[in-house]
Coordinates of C-alpha atoms and ligand atoms in Angstrom, one line a residue:
M1 CA -91.9 39.7 78.5
T2 CA -93.1 39.8 75.1
N3 CA -96.1 42.0 74.6
R4 CA -96.9 45.5 75.0
A5 CA -99.4 45.3 77.7
A6 CA -97.2 43.3 79.8
Q7 CA -94.5 45.7 79.9
A8 CA -96.9 48.5 80.5
F9 CA -98.7 46.7 83.3
S10 CA -96.1 44.7 85.1
R11 CA -94.3 47.6 86.6
P12 CA -94.3 48.0 90.4
F13 CA -95.7 51.2 91.7
T14 CA -95.7 52.6 95.3
V15 CA -98.5 54.5 96.9
G16 CA -97.8 55.7 100.4
G17 CA -95.7 52.8 102.0
L18 CA -97.1 50.4 99.9
T19 CA -95.8 48.9 96.7
I20 CA -98.2 47.4 94.2
P21 CA -96.8 44.7 92.0
N22 CA -98.2 45.6 89.0
R23 CA -100.7 48.3 87.6
I24 CA -104.1 46.6 87.6
V25 CA -106.6 47.4 90.1
M26 CA -109.9 45.7 90.6
S27 CA -112.4 48.5 90.8
P28 CA -115.0 48.6 93.9
M29 CA -118.2 46.9 92.9
T30 CA -121.0 46.6 95.1
R31 CA -122.3 43.1 95.3
F32 CA -125.3 43.2 97.3
S33 CA -124.5 40.1 98.8
S34 CA -124.7 40.6 102.5
T35 CA -127.9 39.8 104.6
G36 CA -128.4 41.4 108.1
G37 CA -125.4 41.1 110.2
E38 CA -124.1 38.2 108.1
A39 CA -120.5 38.5 106.1
P40 CA -121.0 38.8 102.5
R41 CA -121.4 35.7 100.5
D42 CA -118.4 34.1 99.0
L43 CA -116.4 37.0 99.9
A44 CA -112.8 35.5 100.5
A45 CA -113.1 33.4 97.3
Y46 CA -114.3 36.0 95.3
Y47 CA -111.3 38.4 96.0
A48 CA -109.0 35.8 96.2
R49 CA -109.7 34.3 92.9
R50 CA -109.0 37.8 91.3
A51 CA -105.6 38.4 93.3
A52 CA -104.4 35.1 92.4
A53 CA -104.8 35.9 88.6
G54 CA -102.8 39.2 88.3
V55 CA -104.8 41.9 89.9
G56 CA -102.2 44.0 91.7
L57 CA -104.5 45.6 94.0
V58 CA -107.9 44.6 95.0
I59 CA -110.5 47.3 95.9
T60 CA -113.3 46.1 97.9
E61 CA -117.2 46.7 97.0
S62 CA -118.3 49.8 99.0
T63 CA -118.7 49.1 102.8
Y64 CA -120.7 51.1 105.1
I65 CA -118.6 52.8 108.0
D66 CA -119.8 52.4 111.4
H67 CA -122.5 55.0 111.7
P68 CA -126.4 54.4 111.5
T69 CA -127.0 56.9 108.8
A70 CA -124.1 55.5 106.4
G71 CA -126.4 52.8 104.5
N72 CA -129.3 52.2 102.5
M73 CA -129.7 48.8 102.0
D74 CA -129.7 45.6 104.3
N75 CA -127.6 43.6 101.8
G76 CA -124.9 46.2 101.7
S77 CA -121.2 45.3 103.2
R78 CA -120.4 46.8 106.5
M79 CA -117.3 47.6 108.5
Y80 CA -118.9 46.8 111.7
G81 CA -120.7 44.0 113.4
D82 CA -119.1 40.3 114.4
G83 CA -120.4 38.5 111.2
P84 CA -119.2 41.2 108.5
L85 CA -115.7 42.0 110.3
A86 CA -115.0 38.1 110.3
G87 CA -116.1 37.6 107.0
W88 CA -113.6 40.9 105.9
S89 CA -110.8 39.1 107.9
R90 CA -111.1 36.0 105.9
A91 CA -111.1 37.8 102.7
V92 CA -107.8 39.7 103.7
E93 CA -106.5 36.6 104.5
A94 CA -107.2 34.8 101.3
V95 CA -106.2 37.8 99.3
H96 CA -102.9 37.8 101.0
A97 CA -102.3 33.9 100.7
E98 CA -102.6 34.5 97.0
G99 CA -99.9 37.3 97.2
G100 CA -102.4 39.9 96.7
L101 CA -103.2 43.4 98.2
I102 CA -106.6 44.6 99.3
W103 CA -107.9 48.1 100.0
S104 CA -111.5 48.6 101.8
Q105 CA -113.8 51.1 100.3
L106 CA -115.5 53.1 102.9
Q107 CA -118.9 54.4 102.4
H108 CA -121.7 56.8 103.6
V109 CA -124.5 57.2 101.3
G110 CA -125.9 60.5 102.3
M111 CA -128.9 61.6 101.0
F112 CA -129.4 58.1 98.7
R113 CA -130.9 57.1 102.0
K114 CA -134.6 57.4 102.5
A115 CA -136.6 57.3 105.8
G116 CA -137.0 53.8 106.8
D117 CA -134.2 52.4 104.9
L118 CA -132.2 49.4 106.5
P119 CA -130.0 48.4 107.9
H120 CA -131.1 50.9 110.5
P121 CA -134.6 52.1 109.6
D122 CA -134.9 54.8 112.5
A123 CA -131.7 56.6 111.4
P124 CA -132.4 59.8 109.6
A125 CA -130.9 60.7 106.1
F126 CA -127.8 62.8 106.6
G127 CA -126.9 65.5 103.8
P128 CA -125.0 68.7 104.2
S129 CA -128.2 70.5 103.6
G130 CA -130.8 67.2 103.7
V131 CA -131.6 67.8 100.0
P132 CA -131.4 64.9 97.5
M133 CA -130.1 65.9 93.9
D134 CA -132.9 68.0 92.5
Y135 CA -132.9 65.9 89.4
A136 CA -131.7 62.6 87.7
T137 CA -131.7 61.1 84.3
D138 CA -132.7 57.7 83.1
F139 CA -130.1 55.5 81.2
S140 CA -130.8 57.2 77.8
G141 CA -129.9 60.7 79.6
A142 CA -133.6 62.0 79.7
P143 CA -134.4 64.0 82.7
V144 CA -136.4 62.1 85.4
E145 CA -138.0 64.0 88.1
V146 CA -136.9 63.2 91.6
A147 CA -139.4 63.5 94.4
P148 CA -138.4 66.2 96.8
R149 CA -137.7 65.0 100.1
A150 CA -136.4 66.4 103.5
G151 CA -133.4 64.9 105.0
H152 CA -131.6 65.8 108.3
I153 CA -129.3 69.1 107.6
M154 CA -126.1 67.9 109.4
T155 CA -125.3 69.8 112.5
Q156 CA -121.2 70.5 113.4
A157 CA -121.7 67.6 116.0
D158 CA -123.1 65.5 113.3
I159 CA -120.4 66.5 111.0
D160 CA -117.7 65.5 113.7
D161 CA -119.6 62.3 114.6
V162 CA -119.4 61.1 111.0
V163 CA -115.7 62.4 110.6
R164 CA -115.1 60.3 113.7
A165 CA -116.8 57.3 112.4
F166 CA -114.8 57.2 109.0
A167 CA -111.7 57.2 111.0
G168 CA -112.8 54.4 113.3
S169 CA -113.8 52.4 110.4
A170 CA -110.6 52.9 108.8
A171 CA -108.7 51.8 111.9
T172 CA -110.9 48.8 112.0
A173 CA -110.0 48.0 108.2
E174 CA -106.2 48.3 109.2
R175 CA -106.6 46.1 112.2
L176 CA -108.3 43.4 109.9
G177 CA -105.1 43.5 107.7
F178 CA -106.3 45.6 104.8
D179 CA -103.5 47.2 102.9
G180 CA -105.2 50.7 102.6
V181 CA -108.8 52.4 102.4
E182 CA -110.4 54.3 99.7
L183 CA -113.1 56.9 100.4
N184 CA -116.3 56.5 98.1
A185 CA -116.2 60.6 97.6
G186 CA -117.8 60.5 94.2
H187 CA -121.3 59.5 92.5
G188 CA -123.3 61.9 94.8
Y189 CA -122.6 60.1 98.2
L190 CA -122.4 62.0 101.3
I191 CA -118.6 63.5 100.9
D192 CA -119.7 64.4 97.1
E193 CA -122.6 65.9 98.4
F194 CA -120.7 68.7 100.2
F195 CA -118.5 69.3 97.0
W196 CA -121.6 70.0 94.8
P197 CA -123.3 73.3 95.3
G198 CA -126.7 71.4 94.2
T199 CA -126.8 69.5 97.4
N200 CA -124.6 71.8 99.5
R201 CA -126.5 75.0 100.5
R202 CA -124.7 75.7 103.8
T203 CA -124.0 79.1 104.9
D204 CA -121.3 78.0 107.2
A205 CA -117.6 77.0 106.8
Y206 CA -118.4 74.2 104.7
N207 CA -119.5 76.2 101.9
G208 CA -119.0 79.6 100.0
D209 CA -116.3 78.3 97.6
V210 CA -114.5 75.3 96.2
A211 CA -112.1 75.0 99.0
A212 CA -114.7 75.2 101.6
R213 CA -116.8 72.5 99.8
A214 CA -113.9 70.5 100.1
R215 CA -113.3 71.1 104.0
F216 CA -115.3 67.8 104.8
A217 CA -113.5 65.7 102.6
G218 CA -110.3 67.2 104.1
E219 CA -111.6 66.6 107.6
V220 CA -112.5 63.1 106.9
V221 CA -108.9 62.4 105.5
A222 CA -107.0 64.1 108.3
A223 CA -109.0 62.3 110.8
I224 CA -108.1 58.9 109.0
R225 CA -104.7 59.8 108.7
A226 CA -104.3 60.4 112.4
A227 CA -106.0 57.1 113.3
V228 CA -104.1 54.8 111.0
S229 CA -100.3 54.0 110.6
P230 CA -97.8 56.3 108.7
G231 CA -97.4 55.0 105.4
F232 CA -101.0 53.3 105.2
P233 CA -102.6 54.5 102.0
I234 CA -105.6 56.4 101.8
S235 CA -107.3 57.0 98.2
M236 CA -110.0 59.4 97.4
R237 CA -112.4 58.4 94.7
L238 CA -114.0 61.5 93.1
S239 CA -116.3 62.1 90.1
Q240 CA -117.8 64.9 88.5
W241 CA -121.2 63.1 87.9
K242 CA -123.7 61.6 90.3
N243 CA -125.7 58.3 90.3
N244 CA -127.8 59.0 88.2
N245 CA -127.1 62.4 86.6
F246 CA -124.3 62.6 84.0
T247 CA -124.4 66.3 83.4
T248 CA -123.2 67.7 87.0
R249 CA -119.8 69.1 87.5
N250 CA -118.4 69.9 90.8
W251 CA -115.3 71.5 89.3
E252 CA -115.9 73.9 86.1
T253 CA -112.3 74.5 85.5
P254 CA -108.7 73.1 86.1
E255 CA -108.3 75.9 88.4
E256 CA -111.3 74.9 90.8
F257 CA -110.3 71.2 90.6
G258 CA -106.7 71.8 91.8
I259 CA -108.0 74.0 94.7
A260 CA -110.1 71.1 95.9
L261 CA -107.4 68.5 95.4
G262 CA -105.1 70.6 97.3
V263 CA -107.5 70.6 100.4
M264 CA -107.5 66.9 100.2
A265 CA -103.7 66.4 99.5
D266 CA -102.7 68.6 102.4
A267 CA -104.9 66.5 104.7
G268 CA -103.2 63.4 103.9
T269 CA -104.7 62.0 100.8
D270 CA -101.9 59.5 98.9
V271 CA -103.8 58.9 95.9
F272 CA -106.7 60.2 93.7
H273 CA -109.2 57.7 92.1
L274 CA -111.0 59.3 89.3
S275 CA -114.1 57.6 88.5
T276 CA -115.1 58.3 84.7
R277 CA -117.3 56.2 82.5
R278 CA -114.9 56.4 79.5
Y279 CA -111.3 56.8 80.4
W280 CA -110.8 58.4 76.8
E281 CA -112.8 61.4 77.4
P282 CA -111.2 65.2 77.8
A283 CA -111.9 66.3 81.4
F284 CA -111.6 69.9 80.5
D285 CA -111.4 72.0 77.4
G286 CA -107.9 72.6 75.8
S287 CA -106.3 69.2 76.7
G288 CA -106.8 65.8 75.8
L289 CA -106.1 64.5 79.4
N290 CA -108.8 62.7 81.3
L291 CA -109.8 63.5 84.8
A292 CA -107.1 61.3 86.2
G293 CA -104.4 63.0 84.0
W294 CA -105.7 66.4 85.3
A295 CA -105.5 65.3 88.9
K296 CA -101.8 63.9 88.6
K297 CA -101.1 67.3 86.8
L298 CA -102.4 69.3 89.4
S299 CA -101.8 67.7 92.5
G300 CA -98.6 65.7 91.8
L301 CA -100.0 62.7 93.4
P302 CA -100.4 59.2 91.9
V303 CA -103.8 58.6 90.2
I304 CA -106.1 55.6 89.1
T305 CA -108.2 56.1 86.0
V306 CA -111.2 53.8 85.3
G307 CA -113.9 53.6 82.6
S308 CA -114.7 51.1 79.9
V309 CA -111.3 49.7 79.5
G310 CA -111.5 47.1 76.9
L311 CA -115.2 47.9 76.5
A312 CA -117.0 50.0 73.9
D313 CA -119.8 51.3 76.3
E314 CA -120.0 52.5 79.8
F315 CA -121.3 50.7 83.1
W316 CA -124.7 52.4 83.5
T317 CA -125.9 51.2 80.3
S318 CA -124.7 47.5 81.3
L319 CA -126.4 48.0 84.6
A320 CA -129.7 48.7 82.5
G321 CA -129.2 45.4 80.4
G322 CA -127.4 46.8 77.6
D323 CA -124.3 45.2 75.8
A324 CA -120.6 46.4 76.0
A325 CA -118.6 44.7 73.2
T326 CA -115.1 44.1 73.6
T327 CA -112.5 46.6 72.4
G328 CA -108.7 46.7 72.1
I329 CA -106.7 48.7 74.8
G330 CA -104.2 50.2 72.7
G331 CA -105.2 53.8 73.6
L332 CA -105.2 53.0 77.3
L333 CA -101.6 51.8 76.9
D334 CA -100.6 54.8 74.9
R335 CA -101.6 57.0 78.0
L336 CA -100.3 54.7 80.6
E337 CA -96.8 54.6 78.9
A338 CA -97.0 58.4 78.7
D339 CA -97.7 58.4 82.5
E340 CA -101.1 60.4 82.1
F341 CA -102.0 58.0 85.1
D342 CA -100.3 55.5 87.2
L343 CA -102.6 52.7 87.8
V344 CA -105.7 51.3 85.9
A345 CA -108.8 50.0 87.6
V346 CA -111.2 47.5 85.7
G347 CA -114.5 46.7 86.5
R348 CA -116.9 44.8 84.4
P349 CA -113.9 42.8 82.5
L350 CA -113.0 41.4 86.2
I351 CA -116.6 40.4 86.9
A352 CA -116.9 38.6 83.6
D353 CA -113.4 36.8 83.7
P354 CA -111.4 36.6 87.1
E355 CA -108.4 36.0 84.9
W356 CA -108.7 39.2 82.8
A357 CA -105.3 40.5 84.3
A358 CA -103.4 37.1 83.8
K359 CA -104.6 36.9 80.3
V360 CA -103.8 40.4 79.2
I361 CA -100.5 40.3 81.1
S362 CA -99.7 36.9 79.2
G363 CA -100.9 38.1 75.8
R364 CA -103.7 35.5 75.9
D365 CA -106.6 38.0 74.8
S366 CA -108.3 35.5 72.7
E367 CA -108.9 33.4 75.9
I368 CA -110.7 36.3 77.8
T369 CA -114.3 35.6 78.7
A370 CA -116.3 38.5 77.0
F371 CA -118.6 40.5 79.3
T372 CA -122.2 40.3 78.9
P373 CA -124.7 42.2 81.0
A374 CA -125.7 38.8 82.2
A375 CA -122.3 38.6 84.2
L376 CA -123.8 41.1 86.7
G377 CA -126.4 38.9 87.8
T378 CA -124.1 36.4 89.4
I379 CA -121.1 38.5 90.5
H380 CA -119.0 35.4 92.1
Ligands
FMN1 C1 -122.2 46.0 89.8 C2 -121.5 47.2 89.8 C3 -121.2 47.9 91.2 C4 -120.3 49.0 91.3 N1 -120.4 49.5 92.7 C5 -119.5 50.3 93.0 C6 -118.9 50.8 94.1 O1 -119.2 50.1 95.3 N2 -118.3 51.7 94.5 C7 -117.5 52.6 93.5 O2 -117.1 53.5 93.8 N3 -117.9 52.2 92.3 C8 -118.9 51.1 91.8 N4 -119.0 50.8 90.6 C9 -118.3 51.4 89.5 C10 -116.9 50.6 89.4 O3 -116.0 50.7 90.3 C11 -116.3 51.2 87.9 O4 -116.0 52.4 87.9 C12 -117.2 51.1 86.8 O5 -117.8 49.9 86.6 C13 -116.6 51.7 85.4 O6 -115.8 50.5 85.1 P1 -115.7 49.5 84.1 O7 -115.9 50.1 82.8 O8 -114.5 48.8 83.8 O9 -116.7 48.5 84.5 C14 -119.9 49.7 90.3 C15 -120.0 49.2 89.0 C16 -120.6 48.0 88.6 C17 -120.9 47.4 87.4

């Protein structure tokens, strides 16, 4: 092993009962490639190609749990139905055949759903308080008005039902052969809507302070823990920001963040995945640690970092068609070598070049296909 990246990345790491062969994780990325009850297109080949080329762990595109309120698009992936489950089973098999590991990212979109949205047009939009974010921003950061709309305020019975659906879908994922699950608990989706006071205006045990707002997340993790085998990893993906509002913060101080993490850790979380848009940004005043670094320090659990690894600009800019120039990863390696975080998730570079990981690990950086926003149009 000659190059620095190879040494830093090629160290196995254990999460729960699972040993991941290296530190490179494929970040979860929606492909909008399902139709109706069909399995997503090219699913097995798409993930197996990355697993064959040095990705230590694949985390799938977000996948709706088995609850009618969980999704908002007909072409989103699902953890239910014969077609999607057969597709996922083939994908798991293909990744394993390449010696890879794969976790399913489980999703409930909460109030991103609007009345009539597919795949279940009759289902209501569920939220802790039935309200969407009160404002959003455009890609330049300028405020955009969000039309007020009323969703369904979840009752205790609704909460219990969704918790059961998360656990059921995690058990399905394990039965299909997945090596772990991740909860999409950031970006303004259902679990995140409980964390944030802007969308959680409840007056019961699910609101009041930071710990109460983490209660729903804890209940989901505990239910999954009880439904899957011991050692089957559960990852929580968290963010301070929302789609498309980058100024919100669920946790104003490290103390608040530590309390929320504690609720999820006690419930049985094995790893936190901190979704930031730029990994080099400090999360709180007074320290250079990013959000993953803080999560590790505060919880003592393993953490995954993400955000513009090897790229100069963040992903929302790319989604709006903006370019993101290739950059070096020296700064990332400094932090990885210092154990600020344990695993590194990579998104857009792995869309542009399925062999990104193998090329970085073998020092063939000059052979990497650079990311361009056009790559997002044909994710294959
Ligand atoms: C096309 C696309 C789809 C995405 N879909 C998801 C998703 O399903 N779940 C999720 O948690 N994050 C999703 N993300 C965010 C990525 O996982 C990742 O955090 C982000 O792209 C930053 O990593 P990068 O700078 O390496 O691209 C998506 C990003 C892109 C570009």
